[in-house]
Coordinates of C-alpha atoms in Angstrom, one line a residue:
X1034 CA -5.9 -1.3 13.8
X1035 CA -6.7 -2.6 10.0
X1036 CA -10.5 -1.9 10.6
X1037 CA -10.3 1.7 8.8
X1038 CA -8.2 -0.3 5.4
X1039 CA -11.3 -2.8 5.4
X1040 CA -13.6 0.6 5.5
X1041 CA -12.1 2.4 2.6
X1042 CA -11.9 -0.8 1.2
X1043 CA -15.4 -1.0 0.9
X1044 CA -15.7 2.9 -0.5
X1045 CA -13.0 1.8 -3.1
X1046 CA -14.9 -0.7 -4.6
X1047 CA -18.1 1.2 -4.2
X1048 CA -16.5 4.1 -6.6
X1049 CA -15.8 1.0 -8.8
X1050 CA -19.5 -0.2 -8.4
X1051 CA -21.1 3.6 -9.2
X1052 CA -18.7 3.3 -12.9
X1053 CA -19.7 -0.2 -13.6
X1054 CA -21.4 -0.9 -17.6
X1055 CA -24.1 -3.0 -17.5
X1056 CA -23.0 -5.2 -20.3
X1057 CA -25.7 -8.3 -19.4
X1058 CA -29.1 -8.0 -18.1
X1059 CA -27.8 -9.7 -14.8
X1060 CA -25.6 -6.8 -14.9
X1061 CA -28.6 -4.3 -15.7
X1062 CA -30.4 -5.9 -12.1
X1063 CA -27.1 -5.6 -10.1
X1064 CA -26.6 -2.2 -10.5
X1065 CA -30.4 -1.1 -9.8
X1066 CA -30.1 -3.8 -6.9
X1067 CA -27.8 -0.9 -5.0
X1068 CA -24.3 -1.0 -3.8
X1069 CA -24.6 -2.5 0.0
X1070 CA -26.9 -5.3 -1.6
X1071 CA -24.4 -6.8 -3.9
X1072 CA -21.0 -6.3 -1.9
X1073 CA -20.2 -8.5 1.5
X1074 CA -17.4 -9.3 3.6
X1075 CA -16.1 -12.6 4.6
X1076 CA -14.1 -13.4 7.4
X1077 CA -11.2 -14.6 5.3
X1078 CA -10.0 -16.0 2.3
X1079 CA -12.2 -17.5 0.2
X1080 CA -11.2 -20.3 -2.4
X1081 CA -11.6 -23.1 0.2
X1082 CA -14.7 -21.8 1.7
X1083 CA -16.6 -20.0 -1.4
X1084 CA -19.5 -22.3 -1.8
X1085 CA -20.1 -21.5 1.5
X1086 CA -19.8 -17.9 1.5
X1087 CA -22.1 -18.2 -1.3
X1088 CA -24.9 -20.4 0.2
X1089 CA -25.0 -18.4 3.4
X1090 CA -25.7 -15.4 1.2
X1091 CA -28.3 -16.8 -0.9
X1092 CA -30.2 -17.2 2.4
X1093 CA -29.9 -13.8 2.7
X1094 CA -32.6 -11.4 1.9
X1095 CA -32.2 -8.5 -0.1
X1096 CA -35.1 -7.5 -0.9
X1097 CA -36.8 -7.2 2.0
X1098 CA -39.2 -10.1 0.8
X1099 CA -38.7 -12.9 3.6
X1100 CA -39.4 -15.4 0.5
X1101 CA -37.3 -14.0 -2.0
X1102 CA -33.4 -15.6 -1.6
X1103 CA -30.5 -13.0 -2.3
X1104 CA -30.1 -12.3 -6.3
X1105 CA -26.5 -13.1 -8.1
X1106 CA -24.1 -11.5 -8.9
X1107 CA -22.9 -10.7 -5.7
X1108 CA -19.0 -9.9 -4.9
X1109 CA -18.2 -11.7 -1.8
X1110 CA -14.9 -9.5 -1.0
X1111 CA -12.2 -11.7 1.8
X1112 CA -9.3 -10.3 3.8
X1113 CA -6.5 -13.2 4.7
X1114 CA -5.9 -13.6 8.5
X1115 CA -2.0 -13.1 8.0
X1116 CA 0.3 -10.5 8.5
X1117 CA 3.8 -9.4 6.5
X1118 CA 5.8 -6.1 6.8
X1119 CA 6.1 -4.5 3.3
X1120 CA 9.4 -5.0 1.6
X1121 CA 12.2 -2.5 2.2
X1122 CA 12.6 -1.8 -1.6
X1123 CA 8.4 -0.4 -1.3
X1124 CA 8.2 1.6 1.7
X1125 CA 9.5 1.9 5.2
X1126 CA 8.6 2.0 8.5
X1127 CA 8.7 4.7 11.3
X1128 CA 10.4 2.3 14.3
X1129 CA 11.1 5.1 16.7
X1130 CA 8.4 7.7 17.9
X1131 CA 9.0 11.1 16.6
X1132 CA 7.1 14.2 17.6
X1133 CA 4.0 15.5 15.2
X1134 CA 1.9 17.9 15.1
X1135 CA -1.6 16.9 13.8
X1136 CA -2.7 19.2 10.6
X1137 CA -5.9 20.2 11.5
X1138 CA -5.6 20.3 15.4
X1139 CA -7.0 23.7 16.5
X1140 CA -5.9 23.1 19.8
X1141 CA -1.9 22.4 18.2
X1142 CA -0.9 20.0 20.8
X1143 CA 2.4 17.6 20.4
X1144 CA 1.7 14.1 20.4
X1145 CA 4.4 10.7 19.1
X1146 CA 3.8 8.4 16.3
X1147 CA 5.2 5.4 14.8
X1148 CA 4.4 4.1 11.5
X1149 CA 3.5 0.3 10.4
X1150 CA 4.5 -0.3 6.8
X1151 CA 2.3 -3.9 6.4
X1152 CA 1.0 -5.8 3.7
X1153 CA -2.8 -7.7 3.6
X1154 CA -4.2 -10.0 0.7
X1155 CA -7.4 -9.4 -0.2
X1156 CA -10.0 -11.8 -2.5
X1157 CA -12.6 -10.8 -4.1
X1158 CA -15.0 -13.8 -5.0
X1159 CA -17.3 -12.7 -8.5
X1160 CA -19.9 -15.1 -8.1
X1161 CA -22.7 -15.0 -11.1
X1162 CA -25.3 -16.8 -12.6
X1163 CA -23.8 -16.8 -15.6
X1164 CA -20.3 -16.5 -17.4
X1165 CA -20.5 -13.6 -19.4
X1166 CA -21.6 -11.5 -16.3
X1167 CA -18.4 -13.1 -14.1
X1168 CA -16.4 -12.0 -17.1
X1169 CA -17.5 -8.8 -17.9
X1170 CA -17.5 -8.2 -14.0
X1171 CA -13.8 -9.1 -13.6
X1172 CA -12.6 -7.5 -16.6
X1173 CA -14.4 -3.6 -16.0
X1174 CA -12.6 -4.2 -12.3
X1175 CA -8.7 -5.2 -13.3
X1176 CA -10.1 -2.0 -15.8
X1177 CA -10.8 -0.1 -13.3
X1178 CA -7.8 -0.4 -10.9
X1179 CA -5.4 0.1 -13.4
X1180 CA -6.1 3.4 -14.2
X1181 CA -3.0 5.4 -12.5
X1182 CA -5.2 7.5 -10.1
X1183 CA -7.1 4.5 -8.5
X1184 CA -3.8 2.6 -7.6
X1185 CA -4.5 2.8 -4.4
X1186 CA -7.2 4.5 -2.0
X1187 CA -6.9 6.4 1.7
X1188 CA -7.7 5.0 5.1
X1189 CA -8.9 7.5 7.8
X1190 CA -7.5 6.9 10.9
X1191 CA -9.2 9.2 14.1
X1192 CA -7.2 10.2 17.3
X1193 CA -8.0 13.6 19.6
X1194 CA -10.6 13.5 17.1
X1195 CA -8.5 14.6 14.2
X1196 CA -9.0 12.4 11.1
X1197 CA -5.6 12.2 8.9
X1198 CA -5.2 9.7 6.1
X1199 CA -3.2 7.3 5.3
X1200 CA -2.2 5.6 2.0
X1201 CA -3.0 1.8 0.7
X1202 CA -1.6 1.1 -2.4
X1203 CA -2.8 -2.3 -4.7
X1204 CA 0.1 -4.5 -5.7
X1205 CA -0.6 -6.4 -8.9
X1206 CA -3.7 -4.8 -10.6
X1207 CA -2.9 -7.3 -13.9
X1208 CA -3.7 -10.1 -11.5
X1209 CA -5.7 -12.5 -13.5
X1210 CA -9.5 -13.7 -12.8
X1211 CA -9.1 -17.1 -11.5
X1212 CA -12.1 -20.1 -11.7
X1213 CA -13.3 -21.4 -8.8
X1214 CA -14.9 -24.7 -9.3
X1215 CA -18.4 -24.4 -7.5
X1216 CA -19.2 -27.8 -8.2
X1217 CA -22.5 -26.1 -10.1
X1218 CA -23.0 -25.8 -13.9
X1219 CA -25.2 -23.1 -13.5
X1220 CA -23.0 -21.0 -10.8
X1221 CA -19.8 -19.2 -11.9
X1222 CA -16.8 -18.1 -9.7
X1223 CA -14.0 -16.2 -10.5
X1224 CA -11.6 -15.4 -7.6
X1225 CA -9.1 -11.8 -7.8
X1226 CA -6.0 -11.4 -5.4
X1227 CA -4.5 -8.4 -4.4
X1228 CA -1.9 -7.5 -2.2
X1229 CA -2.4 -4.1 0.1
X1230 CA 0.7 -2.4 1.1
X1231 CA -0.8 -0.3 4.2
X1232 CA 0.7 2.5 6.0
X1233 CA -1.0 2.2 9.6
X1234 CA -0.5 5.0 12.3
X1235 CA 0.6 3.9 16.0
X1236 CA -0.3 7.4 17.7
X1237 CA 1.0 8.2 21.4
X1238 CA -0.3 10.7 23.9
X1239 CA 0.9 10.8 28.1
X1240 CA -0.5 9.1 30.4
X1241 CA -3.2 10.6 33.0
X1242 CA 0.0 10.5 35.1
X1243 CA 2.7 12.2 33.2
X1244 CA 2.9 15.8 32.4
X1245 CA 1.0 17.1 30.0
X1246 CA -0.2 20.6 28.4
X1247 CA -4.0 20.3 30.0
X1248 CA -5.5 20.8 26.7
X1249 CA -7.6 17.5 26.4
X1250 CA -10.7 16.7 27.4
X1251 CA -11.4 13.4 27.9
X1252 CA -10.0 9.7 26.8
X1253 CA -10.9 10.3 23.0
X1254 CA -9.3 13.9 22.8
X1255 CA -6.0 13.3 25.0
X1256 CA -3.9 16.3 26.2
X1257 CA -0.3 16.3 24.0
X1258 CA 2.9 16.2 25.4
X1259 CA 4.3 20.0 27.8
X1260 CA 5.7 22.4 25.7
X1261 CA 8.7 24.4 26.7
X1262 CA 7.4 27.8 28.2
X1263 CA 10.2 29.8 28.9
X1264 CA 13.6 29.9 29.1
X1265 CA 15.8 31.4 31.7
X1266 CA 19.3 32.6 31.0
X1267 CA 21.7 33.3 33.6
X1268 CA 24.7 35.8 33.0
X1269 CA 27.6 33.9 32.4
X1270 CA 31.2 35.5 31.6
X1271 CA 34.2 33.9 29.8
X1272 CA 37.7 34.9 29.3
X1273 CA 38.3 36.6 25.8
X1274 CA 42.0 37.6 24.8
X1275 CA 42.7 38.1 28.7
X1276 CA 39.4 40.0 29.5
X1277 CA 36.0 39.2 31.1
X1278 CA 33.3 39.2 28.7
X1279 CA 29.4 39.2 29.4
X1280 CA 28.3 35.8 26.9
X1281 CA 24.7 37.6 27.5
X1282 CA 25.2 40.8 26.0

């Protein structure tokens, strides 16, 4: 259900990647290095489990040397394993199904949906050979979500194989750079939070069973809910000022 904010995630930060200044020569080496060679994902959190994180990735290789170990920096990027509904005051929630229409659906079938409203904490771990780099990392990329139009970033969600997006907005972007002690005098760590407030699509179709308008075609392109076809009207009279009067005329 959260698998398409983790993907867009990833795109987010790889727009912030493509506009990152090489301000260090580590720097200089990430950015040739390539995007998918210098970003991972964790399977949570971080701050208790960042030395870790990072050891596993220096046994990595990137390079496609089996003798060369995975180059720092590398942004080791965490998603917590906890759940909370976003507060009333930010957005709300659609609790009871209500009938849509998908935009692009050439085949305009009916289907229900019901909207999550939910928040997830993400950490992004900078972890560097050197402070300057950690630095100048964190600072271009507080820089770059601050600017108004990157507030926030689309997930695609797919269903009767229509794609529609759906907003995630970043809480915070001031959120400050935090040290992570590595243990390591030549190893530098600084930790970013941010808080996702994710509008997540519960999409509902009928059931094999239940009546349908026929126009699916299989368990990834589901037929929508009937449509009314016709309507018959029967003549009906009522009495106006004493006299019979034909309601269908």
């Amino acid at each position: 259900m959260f698998e398409p904010v983790k993907i867009a995630l990833g795109e987010y930060l790889q727009g912030f990647y493509n506009e990152l200044v090489p301000t260090t020569p580590a720097l200089k080496e990430f950015k040739k290095r390539g995007f998918s060679y210098g970003f991972v994902y964790a399977p949570s959190r971080l701050v208790d489990q960042a030395s870790d994180m990072l050891a596993a990735w220096q046994k990595n290789d990137t390079t496609g040397k089996p003798t060369t170990p995975a180059k720092l920096p590398v942004i080791i990027i965490g998603m917590a394993k906890d759940y909370t509904p976003t507060g009333r005051d930010f957005n709300y929630q659609i609790s009871d199904s209500v009938e849509i229409m998908l935009p692009d659906d050439a085949k305009e079938r009916y289907f229900e949906v019901k909207t999550i409203a939910g928040d997830l904490r993400v950490q992004l771990v900078i972890c560097t050979s050197d402070e300057a780099t950690a630095k100048s990392i964190a600072a271009q990329l507080l820089l770059y979500v601050d600017s108004p139009v990157r507030r926030g970033f689309d997930a695609v969600y797919t269903f009767a194989k229509n794609d529609v997006r759906f907003p995630c907005q970043i809480e915070a972007p001031d959120s400050p750079a935090s040290s992570v002690d590595t243990g390591s005098s030549n190893v530098t760590m600084l930790a970013i939070d941010f808080n996702l407030h994710c509008t997540v699509p519960l999409y509902s179709a009928p059931d094999e069973n239940e009546p349908n308008d026929g126009k699916g075609s299989g368990p990834d392109d589901p037929s929508g809910f009937p449509l009314v076809q016709q309507v018959n009207q029967e003549d009906q009279t009522t009495v106006r000022n004493g006299r019979d009067v034909d309601v269908t005329d």
